[in-house]
PDB file of C-alpha atoms in Angstrom:
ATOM      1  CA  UNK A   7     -18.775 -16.615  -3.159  1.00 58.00           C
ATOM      2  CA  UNK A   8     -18.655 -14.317  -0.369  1.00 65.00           C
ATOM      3  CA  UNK A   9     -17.323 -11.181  -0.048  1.00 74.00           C
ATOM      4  CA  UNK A  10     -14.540 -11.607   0.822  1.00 78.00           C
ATOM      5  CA  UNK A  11     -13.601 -14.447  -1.135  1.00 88.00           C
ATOM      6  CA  UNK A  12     -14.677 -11.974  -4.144  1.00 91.00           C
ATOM      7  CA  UNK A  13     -12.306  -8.996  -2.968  1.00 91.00           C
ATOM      8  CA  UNK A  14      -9.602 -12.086  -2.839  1.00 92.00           C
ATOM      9  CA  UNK A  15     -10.403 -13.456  -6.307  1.00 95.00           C
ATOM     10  CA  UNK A  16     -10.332 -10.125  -7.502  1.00 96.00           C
ATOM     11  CA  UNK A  17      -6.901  -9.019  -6.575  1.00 97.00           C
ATOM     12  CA  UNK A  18      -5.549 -12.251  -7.972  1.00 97.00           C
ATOM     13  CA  UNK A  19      -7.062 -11.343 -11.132  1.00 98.00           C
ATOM     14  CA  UNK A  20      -5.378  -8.184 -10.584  1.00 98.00           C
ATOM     15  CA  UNK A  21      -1.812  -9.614  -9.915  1.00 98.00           C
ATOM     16  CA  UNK A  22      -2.207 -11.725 -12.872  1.00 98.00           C
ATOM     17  CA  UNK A  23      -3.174  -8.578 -15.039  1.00 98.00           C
ATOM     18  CA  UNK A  24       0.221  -6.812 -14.004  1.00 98.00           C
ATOM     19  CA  UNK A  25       2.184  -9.911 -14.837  1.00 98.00           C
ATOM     20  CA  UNK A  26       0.508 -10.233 -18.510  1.00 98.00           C
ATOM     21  CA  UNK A  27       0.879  -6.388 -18.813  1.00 98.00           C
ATOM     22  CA  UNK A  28       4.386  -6.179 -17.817  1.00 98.00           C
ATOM     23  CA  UNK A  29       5.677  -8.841 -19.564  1.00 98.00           C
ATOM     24  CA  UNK A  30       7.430  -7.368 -22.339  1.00 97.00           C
ATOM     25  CA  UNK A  31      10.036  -6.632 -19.829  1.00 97.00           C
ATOM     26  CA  UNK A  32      13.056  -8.281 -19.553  1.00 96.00           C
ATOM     27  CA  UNK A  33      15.843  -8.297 -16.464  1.00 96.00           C
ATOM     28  CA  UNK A  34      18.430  -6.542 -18.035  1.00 93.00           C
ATOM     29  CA  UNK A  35      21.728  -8.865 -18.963  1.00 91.00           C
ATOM     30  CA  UNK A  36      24.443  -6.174 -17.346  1.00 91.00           C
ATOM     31  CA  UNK A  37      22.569  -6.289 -13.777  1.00 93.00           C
ATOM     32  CA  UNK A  38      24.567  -5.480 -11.111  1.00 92.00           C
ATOM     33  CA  UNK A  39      25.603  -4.268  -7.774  1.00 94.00           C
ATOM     34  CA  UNK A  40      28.158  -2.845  -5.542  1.00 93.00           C
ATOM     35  CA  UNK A  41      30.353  -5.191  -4.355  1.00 91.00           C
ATOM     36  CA  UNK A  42      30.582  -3.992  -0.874  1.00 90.00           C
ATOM     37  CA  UNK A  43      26.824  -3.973  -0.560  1.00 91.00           C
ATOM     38  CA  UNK A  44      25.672  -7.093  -2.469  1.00 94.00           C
ATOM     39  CA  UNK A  45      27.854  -9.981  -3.027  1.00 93.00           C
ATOM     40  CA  UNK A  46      28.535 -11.177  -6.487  1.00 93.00           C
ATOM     41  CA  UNK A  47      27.338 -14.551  -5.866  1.00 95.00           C
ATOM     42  CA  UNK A  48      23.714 -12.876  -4.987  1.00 95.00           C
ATOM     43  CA  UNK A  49      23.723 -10.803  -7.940  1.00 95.00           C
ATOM     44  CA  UNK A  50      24.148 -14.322  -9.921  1.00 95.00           C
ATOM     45  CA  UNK A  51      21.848 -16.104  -8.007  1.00 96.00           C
ATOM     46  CA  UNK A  52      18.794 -13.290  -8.386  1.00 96.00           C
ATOM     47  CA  UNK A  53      19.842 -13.521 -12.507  1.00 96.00           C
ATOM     48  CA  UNK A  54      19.053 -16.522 -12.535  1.00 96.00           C
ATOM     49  CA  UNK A  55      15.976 -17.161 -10.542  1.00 97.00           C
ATOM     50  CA  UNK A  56      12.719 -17.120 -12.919  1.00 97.00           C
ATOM     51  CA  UNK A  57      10.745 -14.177 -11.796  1.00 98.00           C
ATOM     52  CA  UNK A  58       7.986 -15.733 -10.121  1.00 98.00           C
ATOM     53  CA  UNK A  59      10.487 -17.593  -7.814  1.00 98.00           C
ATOM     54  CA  UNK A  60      12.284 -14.407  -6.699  1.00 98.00           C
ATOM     55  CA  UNK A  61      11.779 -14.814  -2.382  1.00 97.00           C
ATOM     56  CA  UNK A  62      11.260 -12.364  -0.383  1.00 95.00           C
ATOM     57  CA  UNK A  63      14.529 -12.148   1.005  1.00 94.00           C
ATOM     58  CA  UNK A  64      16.369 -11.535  -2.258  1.00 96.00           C
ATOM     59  CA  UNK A  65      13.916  -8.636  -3.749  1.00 96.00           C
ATOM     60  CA  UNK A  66      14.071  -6.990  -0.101  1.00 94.00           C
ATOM     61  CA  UNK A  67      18.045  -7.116  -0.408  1.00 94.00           C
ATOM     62  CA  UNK A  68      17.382  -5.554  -3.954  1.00 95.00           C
ATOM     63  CA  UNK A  69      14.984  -2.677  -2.539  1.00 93.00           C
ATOM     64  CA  UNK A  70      17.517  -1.915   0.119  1.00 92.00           C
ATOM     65  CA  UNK A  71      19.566  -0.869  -2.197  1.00 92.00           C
ATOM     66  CA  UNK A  72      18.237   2.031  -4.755  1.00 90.00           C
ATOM     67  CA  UNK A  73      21.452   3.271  -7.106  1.00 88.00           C
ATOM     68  CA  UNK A  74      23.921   0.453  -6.050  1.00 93.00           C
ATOM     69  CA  UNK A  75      21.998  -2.276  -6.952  1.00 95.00           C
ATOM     70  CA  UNK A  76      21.116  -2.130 -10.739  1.00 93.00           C
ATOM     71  CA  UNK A  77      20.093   1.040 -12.057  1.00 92.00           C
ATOM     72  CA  UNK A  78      16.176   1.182 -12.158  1.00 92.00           C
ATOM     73  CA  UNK A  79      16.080   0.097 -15.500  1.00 94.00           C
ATOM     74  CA  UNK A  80      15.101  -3.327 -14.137  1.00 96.00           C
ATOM     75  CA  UNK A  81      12.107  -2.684 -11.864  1.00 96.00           C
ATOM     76  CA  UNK A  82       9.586  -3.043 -14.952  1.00 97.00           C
ATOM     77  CA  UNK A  83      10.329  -6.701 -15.149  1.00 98.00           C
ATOM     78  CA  UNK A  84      10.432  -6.808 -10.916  1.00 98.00           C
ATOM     79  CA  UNK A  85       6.985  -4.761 -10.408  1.00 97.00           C
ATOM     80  CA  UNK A  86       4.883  -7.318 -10.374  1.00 98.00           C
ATOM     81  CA  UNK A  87       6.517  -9.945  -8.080  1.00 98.00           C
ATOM     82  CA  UNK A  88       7.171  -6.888  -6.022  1.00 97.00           C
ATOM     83  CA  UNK A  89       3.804  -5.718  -5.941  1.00 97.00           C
ATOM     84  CA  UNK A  90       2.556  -9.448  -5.657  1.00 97.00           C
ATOM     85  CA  UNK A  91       4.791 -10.220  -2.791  1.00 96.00           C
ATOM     86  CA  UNK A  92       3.294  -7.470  -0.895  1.00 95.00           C
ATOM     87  CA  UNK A  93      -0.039  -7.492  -1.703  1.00 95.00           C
ATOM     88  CA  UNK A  94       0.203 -11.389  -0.306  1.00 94.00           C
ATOM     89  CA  UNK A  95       1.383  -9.967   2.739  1.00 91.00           C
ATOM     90  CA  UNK A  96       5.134 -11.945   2.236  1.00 92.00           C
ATOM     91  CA  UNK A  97       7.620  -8.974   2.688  1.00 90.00           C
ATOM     92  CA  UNK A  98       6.962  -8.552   6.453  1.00 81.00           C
ATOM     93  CA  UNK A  99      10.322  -7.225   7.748  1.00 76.00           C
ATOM     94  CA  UNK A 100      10.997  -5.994   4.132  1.00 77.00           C
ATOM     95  CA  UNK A 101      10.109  -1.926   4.417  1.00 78.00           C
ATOM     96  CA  UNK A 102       6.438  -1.020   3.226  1.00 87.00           C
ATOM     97  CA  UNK A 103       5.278  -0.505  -0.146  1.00 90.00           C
ATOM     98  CA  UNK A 104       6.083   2.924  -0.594  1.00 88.00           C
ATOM     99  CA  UNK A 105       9.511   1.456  -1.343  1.00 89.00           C
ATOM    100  CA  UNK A 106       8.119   0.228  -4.705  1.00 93.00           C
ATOM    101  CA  UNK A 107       5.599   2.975  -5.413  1.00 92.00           C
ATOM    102  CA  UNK A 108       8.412   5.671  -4.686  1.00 90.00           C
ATOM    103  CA  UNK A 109      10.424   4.084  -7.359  1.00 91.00           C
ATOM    104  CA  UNK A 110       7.602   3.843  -9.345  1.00 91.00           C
ATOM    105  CA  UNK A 111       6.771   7.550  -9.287  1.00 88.00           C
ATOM    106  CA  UNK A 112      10.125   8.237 -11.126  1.00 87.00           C
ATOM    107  CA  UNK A 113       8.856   6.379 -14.292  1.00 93.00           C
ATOM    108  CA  UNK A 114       5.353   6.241 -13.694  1.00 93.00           C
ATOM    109  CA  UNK A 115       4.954   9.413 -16.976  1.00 93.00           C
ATOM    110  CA  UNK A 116       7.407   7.197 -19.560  1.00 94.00           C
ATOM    111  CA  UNK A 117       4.894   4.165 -19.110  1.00 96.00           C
ATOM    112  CA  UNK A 118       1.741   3.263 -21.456  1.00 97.00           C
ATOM    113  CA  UNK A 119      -1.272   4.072 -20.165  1.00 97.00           C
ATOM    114  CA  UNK A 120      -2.189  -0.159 -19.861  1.00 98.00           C
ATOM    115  CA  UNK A 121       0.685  -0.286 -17.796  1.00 98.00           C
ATOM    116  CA  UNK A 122      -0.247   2.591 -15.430  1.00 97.00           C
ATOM    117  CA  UNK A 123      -3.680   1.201 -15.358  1.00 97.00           C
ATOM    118  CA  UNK A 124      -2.767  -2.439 -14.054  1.00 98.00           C
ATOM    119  CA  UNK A 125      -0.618  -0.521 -11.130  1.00 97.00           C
ATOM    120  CA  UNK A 126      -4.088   1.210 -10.543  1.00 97.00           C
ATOM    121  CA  UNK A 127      -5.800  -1.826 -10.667  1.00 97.00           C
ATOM    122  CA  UNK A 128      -3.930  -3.724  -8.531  1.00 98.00           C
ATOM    123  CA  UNK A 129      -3.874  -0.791  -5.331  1.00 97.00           C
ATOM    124  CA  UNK A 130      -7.431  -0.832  -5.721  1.00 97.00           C
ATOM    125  CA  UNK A 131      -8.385  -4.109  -5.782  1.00 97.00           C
ATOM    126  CA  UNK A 132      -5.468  -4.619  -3.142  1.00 97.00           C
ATOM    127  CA  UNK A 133      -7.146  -2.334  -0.770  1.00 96.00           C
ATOM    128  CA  UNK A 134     -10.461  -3.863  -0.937  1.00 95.00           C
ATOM    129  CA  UNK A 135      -9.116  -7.139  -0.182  1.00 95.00           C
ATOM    130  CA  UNK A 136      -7.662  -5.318   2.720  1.00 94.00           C
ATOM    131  CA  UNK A 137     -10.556  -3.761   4.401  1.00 95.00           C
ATOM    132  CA  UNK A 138     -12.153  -7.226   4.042  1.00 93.00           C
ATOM    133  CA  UNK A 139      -9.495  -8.964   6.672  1.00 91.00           C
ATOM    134  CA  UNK A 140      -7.077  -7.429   9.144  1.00 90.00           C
ATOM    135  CA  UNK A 141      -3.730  -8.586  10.899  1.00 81.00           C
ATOM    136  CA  UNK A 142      -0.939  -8.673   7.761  1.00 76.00           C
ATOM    137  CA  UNK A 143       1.917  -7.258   7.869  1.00 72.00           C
ATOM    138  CA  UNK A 144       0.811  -4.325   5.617  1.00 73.00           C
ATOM    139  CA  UNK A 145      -1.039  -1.102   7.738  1.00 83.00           C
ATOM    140  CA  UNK A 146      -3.845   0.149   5.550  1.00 89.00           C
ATOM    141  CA  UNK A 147      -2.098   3.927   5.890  1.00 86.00           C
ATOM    142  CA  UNK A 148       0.944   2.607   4.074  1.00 88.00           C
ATOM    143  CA  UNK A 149      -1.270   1.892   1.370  1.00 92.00           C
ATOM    144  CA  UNK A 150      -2.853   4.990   1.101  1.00 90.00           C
ATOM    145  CA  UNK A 151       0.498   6.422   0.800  1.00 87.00           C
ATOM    146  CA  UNK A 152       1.603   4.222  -1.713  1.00 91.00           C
ATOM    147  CA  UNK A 153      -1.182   5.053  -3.774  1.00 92.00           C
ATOM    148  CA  UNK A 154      -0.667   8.513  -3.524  1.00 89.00           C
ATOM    149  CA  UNK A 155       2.558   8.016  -4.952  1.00 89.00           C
ATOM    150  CA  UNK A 156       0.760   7.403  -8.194  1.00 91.00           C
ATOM    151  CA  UNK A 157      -0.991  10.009  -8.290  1.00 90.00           C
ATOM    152  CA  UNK A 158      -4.403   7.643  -7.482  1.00 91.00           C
ATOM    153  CA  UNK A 159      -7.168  10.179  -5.928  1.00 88.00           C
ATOM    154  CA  UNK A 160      -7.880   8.862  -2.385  1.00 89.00           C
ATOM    155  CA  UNK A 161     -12.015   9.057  -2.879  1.00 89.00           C
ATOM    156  CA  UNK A 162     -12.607   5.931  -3.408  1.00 93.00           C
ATOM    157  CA  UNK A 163     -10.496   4.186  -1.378  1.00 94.00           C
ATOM    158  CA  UNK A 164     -11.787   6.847   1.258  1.00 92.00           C
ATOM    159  CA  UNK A 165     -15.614   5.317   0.758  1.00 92.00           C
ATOM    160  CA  UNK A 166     -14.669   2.043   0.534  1.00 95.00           C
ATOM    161  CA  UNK A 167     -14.497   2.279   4.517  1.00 94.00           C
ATOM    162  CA  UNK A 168     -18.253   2.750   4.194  1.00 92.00           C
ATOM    163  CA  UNK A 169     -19.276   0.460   1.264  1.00 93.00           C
ATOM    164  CA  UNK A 170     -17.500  -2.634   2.946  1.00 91.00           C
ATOM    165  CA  UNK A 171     -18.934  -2.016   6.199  1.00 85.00           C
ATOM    166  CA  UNK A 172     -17.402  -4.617   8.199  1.00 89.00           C
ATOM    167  CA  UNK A 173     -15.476  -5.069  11.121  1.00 92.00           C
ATOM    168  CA  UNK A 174     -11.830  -5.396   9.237  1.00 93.00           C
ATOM    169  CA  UNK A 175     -12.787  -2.187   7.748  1.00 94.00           C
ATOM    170  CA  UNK A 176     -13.262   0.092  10.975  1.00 94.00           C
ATOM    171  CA  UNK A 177     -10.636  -1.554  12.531  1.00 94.00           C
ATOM    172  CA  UNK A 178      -8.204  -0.336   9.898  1.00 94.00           C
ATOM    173  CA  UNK A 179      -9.746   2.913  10.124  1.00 94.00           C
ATOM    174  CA  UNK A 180      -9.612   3.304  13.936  1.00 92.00           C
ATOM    175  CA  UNK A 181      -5.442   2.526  12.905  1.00 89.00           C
ATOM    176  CA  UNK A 182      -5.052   4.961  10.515  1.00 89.00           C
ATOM    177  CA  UNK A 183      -6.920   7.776  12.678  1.00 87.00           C
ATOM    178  CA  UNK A 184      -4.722   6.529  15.969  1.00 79.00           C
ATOM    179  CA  UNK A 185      -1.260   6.461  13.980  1.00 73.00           C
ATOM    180  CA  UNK A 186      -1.250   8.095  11.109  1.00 60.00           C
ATOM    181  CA  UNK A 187      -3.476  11.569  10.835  1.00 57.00           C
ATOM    182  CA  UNK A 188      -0.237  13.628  10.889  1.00 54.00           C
ATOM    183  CA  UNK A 189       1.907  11.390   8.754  1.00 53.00           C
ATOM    184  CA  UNK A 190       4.254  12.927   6.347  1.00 43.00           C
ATOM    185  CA  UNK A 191       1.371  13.132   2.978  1.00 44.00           C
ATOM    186  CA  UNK A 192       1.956  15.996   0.788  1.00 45.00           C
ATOM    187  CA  UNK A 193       0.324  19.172   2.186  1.00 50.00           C
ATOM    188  CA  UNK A 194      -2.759  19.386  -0.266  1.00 52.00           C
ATOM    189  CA  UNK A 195      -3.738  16.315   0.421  1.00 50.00           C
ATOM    190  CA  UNK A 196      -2.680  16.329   4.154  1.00 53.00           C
ATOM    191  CA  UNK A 197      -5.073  18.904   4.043  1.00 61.00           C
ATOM    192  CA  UNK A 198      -8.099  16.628   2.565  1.00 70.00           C
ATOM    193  CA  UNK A 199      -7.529  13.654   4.207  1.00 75.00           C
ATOM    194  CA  UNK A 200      -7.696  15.187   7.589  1.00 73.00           C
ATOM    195  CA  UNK A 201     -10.656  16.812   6.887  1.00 75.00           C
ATOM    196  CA  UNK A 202     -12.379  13.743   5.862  1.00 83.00           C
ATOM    197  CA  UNK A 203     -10.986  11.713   8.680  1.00 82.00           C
ATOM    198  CA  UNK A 204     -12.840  14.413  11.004  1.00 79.00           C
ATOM    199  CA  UNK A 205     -15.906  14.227   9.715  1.00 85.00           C
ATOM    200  CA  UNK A 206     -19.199  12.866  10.295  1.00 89.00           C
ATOM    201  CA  UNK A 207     -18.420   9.413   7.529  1.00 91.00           C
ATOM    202  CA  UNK A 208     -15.817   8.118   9.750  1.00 91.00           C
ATOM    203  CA  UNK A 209     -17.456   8.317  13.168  1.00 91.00           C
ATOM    204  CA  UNK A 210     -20.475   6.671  11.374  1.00 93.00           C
ATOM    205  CA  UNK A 211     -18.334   3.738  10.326  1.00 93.00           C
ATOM    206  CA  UNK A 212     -17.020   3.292  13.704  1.00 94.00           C
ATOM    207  CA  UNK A 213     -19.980   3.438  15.495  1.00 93.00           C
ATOM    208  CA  UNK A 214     -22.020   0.872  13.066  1.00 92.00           C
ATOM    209  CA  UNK A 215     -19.889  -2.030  13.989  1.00 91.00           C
ATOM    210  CA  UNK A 216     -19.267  -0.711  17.665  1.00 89.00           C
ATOM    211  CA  UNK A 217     -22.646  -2.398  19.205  1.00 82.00           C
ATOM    212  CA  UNK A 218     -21.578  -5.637  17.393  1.00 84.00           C
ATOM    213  CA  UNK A 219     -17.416  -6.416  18.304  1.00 90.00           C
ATOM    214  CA  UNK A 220     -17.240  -9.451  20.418  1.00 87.00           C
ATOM    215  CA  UNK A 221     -13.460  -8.910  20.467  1.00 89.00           C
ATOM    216  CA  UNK A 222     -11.803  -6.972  23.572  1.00 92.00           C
ATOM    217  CA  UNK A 223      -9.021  -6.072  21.941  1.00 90.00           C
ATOM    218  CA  UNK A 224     -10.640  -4.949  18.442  1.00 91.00           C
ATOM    219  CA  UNK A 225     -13.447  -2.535  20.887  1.00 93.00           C
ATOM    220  CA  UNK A 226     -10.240  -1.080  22.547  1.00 92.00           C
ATOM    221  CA  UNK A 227      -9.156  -0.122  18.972  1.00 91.00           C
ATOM    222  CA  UNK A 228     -12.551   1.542  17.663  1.00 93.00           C
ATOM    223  CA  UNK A 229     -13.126   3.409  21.111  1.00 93.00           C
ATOM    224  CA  UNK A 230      -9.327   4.648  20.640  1.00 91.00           C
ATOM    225  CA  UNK A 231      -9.874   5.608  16.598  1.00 90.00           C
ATOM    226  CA  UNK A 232     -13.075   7.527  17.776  1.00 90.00           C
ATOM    227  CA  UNK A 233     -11.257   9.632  20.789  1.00 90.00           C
ATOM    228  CA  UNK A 234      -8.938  10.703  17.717  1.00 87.00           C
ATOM    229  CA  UNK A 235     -11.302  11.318  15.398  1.00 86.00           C
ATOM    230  CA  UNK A 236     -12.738  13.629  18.033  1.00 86.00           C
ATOM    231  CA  UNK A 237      -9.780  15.346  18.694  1.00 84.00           C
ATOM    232  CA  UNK A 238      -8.719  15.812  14.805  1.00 79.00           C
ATOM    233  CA  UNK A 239     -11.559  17.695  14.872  1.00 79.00           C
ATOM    234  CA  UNK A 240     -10.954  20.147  17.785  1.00 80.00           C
ATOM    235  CA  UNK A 241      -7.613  20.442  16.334  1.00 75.00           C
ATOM    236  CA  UNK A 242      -9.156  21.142  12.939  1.00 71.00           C
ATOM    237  CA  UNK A 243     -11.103  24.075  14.095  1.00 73.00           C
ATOM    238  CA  UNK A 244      -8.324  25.419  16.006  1.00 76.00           C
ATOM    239  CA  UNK A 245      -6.513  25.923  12.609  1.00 70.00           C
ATOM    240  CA  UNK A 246      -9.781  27.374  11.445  1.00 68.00           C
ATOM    241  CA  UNK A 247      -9.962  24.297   8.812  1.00 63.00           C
ATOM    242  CA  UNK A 248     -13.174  22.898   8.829  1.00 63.00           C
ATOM    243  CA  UNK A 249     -14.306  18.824   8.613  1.00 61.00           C
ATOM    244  CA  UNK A 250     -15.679  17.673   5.765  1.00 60.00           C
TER     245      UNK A 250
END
């Protein structure tokens, strides 16, 4: 098996793992929703749909609408169609996964430590899968963020850039360095992501696969990520921060 047909293998392991963990949970009988925002016959319908059959369509209807659409006591039993659903790259149009993982973060201290742990799992095994391939509907930054959401420390997803090594990988990279260097993450660790994003590990995983991209389009998009890796660090030392 490759790697990448390992990184896939592992994150269905993963998804099956949150299932089996989170399956004490039951879809609470008095489920409901505001009227004006959900009708009643899609209220019914999602009751009775099994949870593994749950589309798309209805669980991005149910995200849309946090505190008129049941009450949060139901996204235990949810979480991991949720989280499967997205990791399979099947909510496109749906917002991002920070719509789960900010939910998340409100019960994420009443939950057992197994149950915390599969989450964990899952995000990491999720994100190696995704520096192995490129082109879903899920950016690698939103991610990051959703991981920081629970409270995950960002090192190892940070070296991961490095330990993969391929082109996937740097492409994401040369995203997240284009887009995202001055998204909204909390300040502290605003502060240490940009500081690793300016340092010398990035520019050396953008330059390893630079010599070797037969794709116009995916050379366009590591030249770009290293003109703003460059500049995050000119505006680093202008704030008197220095790169790590």
């Amino acid at each position: 098996m490759n790697d990448t047909g390992a990184a896939g293998q592992a994150l269905d392991d993963a998804i099956e793992n949150v299932y089996a963990i989170f399956a004490r949970h039951q879809l609470p009988a008095d489920l409901t929703a505001c009227d004006h925002c959900v009708s009643p016959e899609e209220v019914n319908l999602f009751r009775r749909t099994p949870l593994r059959q749950l589309s798309p369509d209805q669980l991005g209807v149910y995200l849309l609408n946090p505190g008129t659409f049941g009450d949060d006591t139901e996204l235990p039993h949810l979480l991991p169609r949720l989280l499967e659903l997205y990791a399979r790259n099947q909510m496109d149009g749906w917002s991002r996964p920070d719509a789960v993982t900010r939910r998340i973060s409100s019960q994420w201290r009443d939950w057992s430590a197994a149950e915390r742990a599969a989450v964990t799992r899952l995000l990491a095994t999720w994100w190696r899968h995704m520096l192995h391939t490129f082109g879903g509907s899920n950016e690698a930054w939103y991610l990051l963020d959703a991981a920081l959401d629970c409270g995950v420390d960002l090192t190892s997803y940070l070296a991961a850039f490095t330990e993969v090594g391929e082109v996937a990988a740097a492409r994401h990279l040369a995203d997240i360095l284009d887009w995202c260097v001055f998204s909204t993450v909390p300040d502290d660790d605003r502060s240490t992501f940009q500081r690793w994003l300016a340092g010398d590990e990035p520019l050396a995983v953008l330059d390893a696969v630079a010599e070797h991209i037969a794709d116009p389009a995916a050379a366009r998009e590591i030249s770009r990520g290293r003109e703003q890796a460059e500049a995050l660090r000119g505006w680093l030392r202008e704030k008197g921060l220095r790169p790590d």
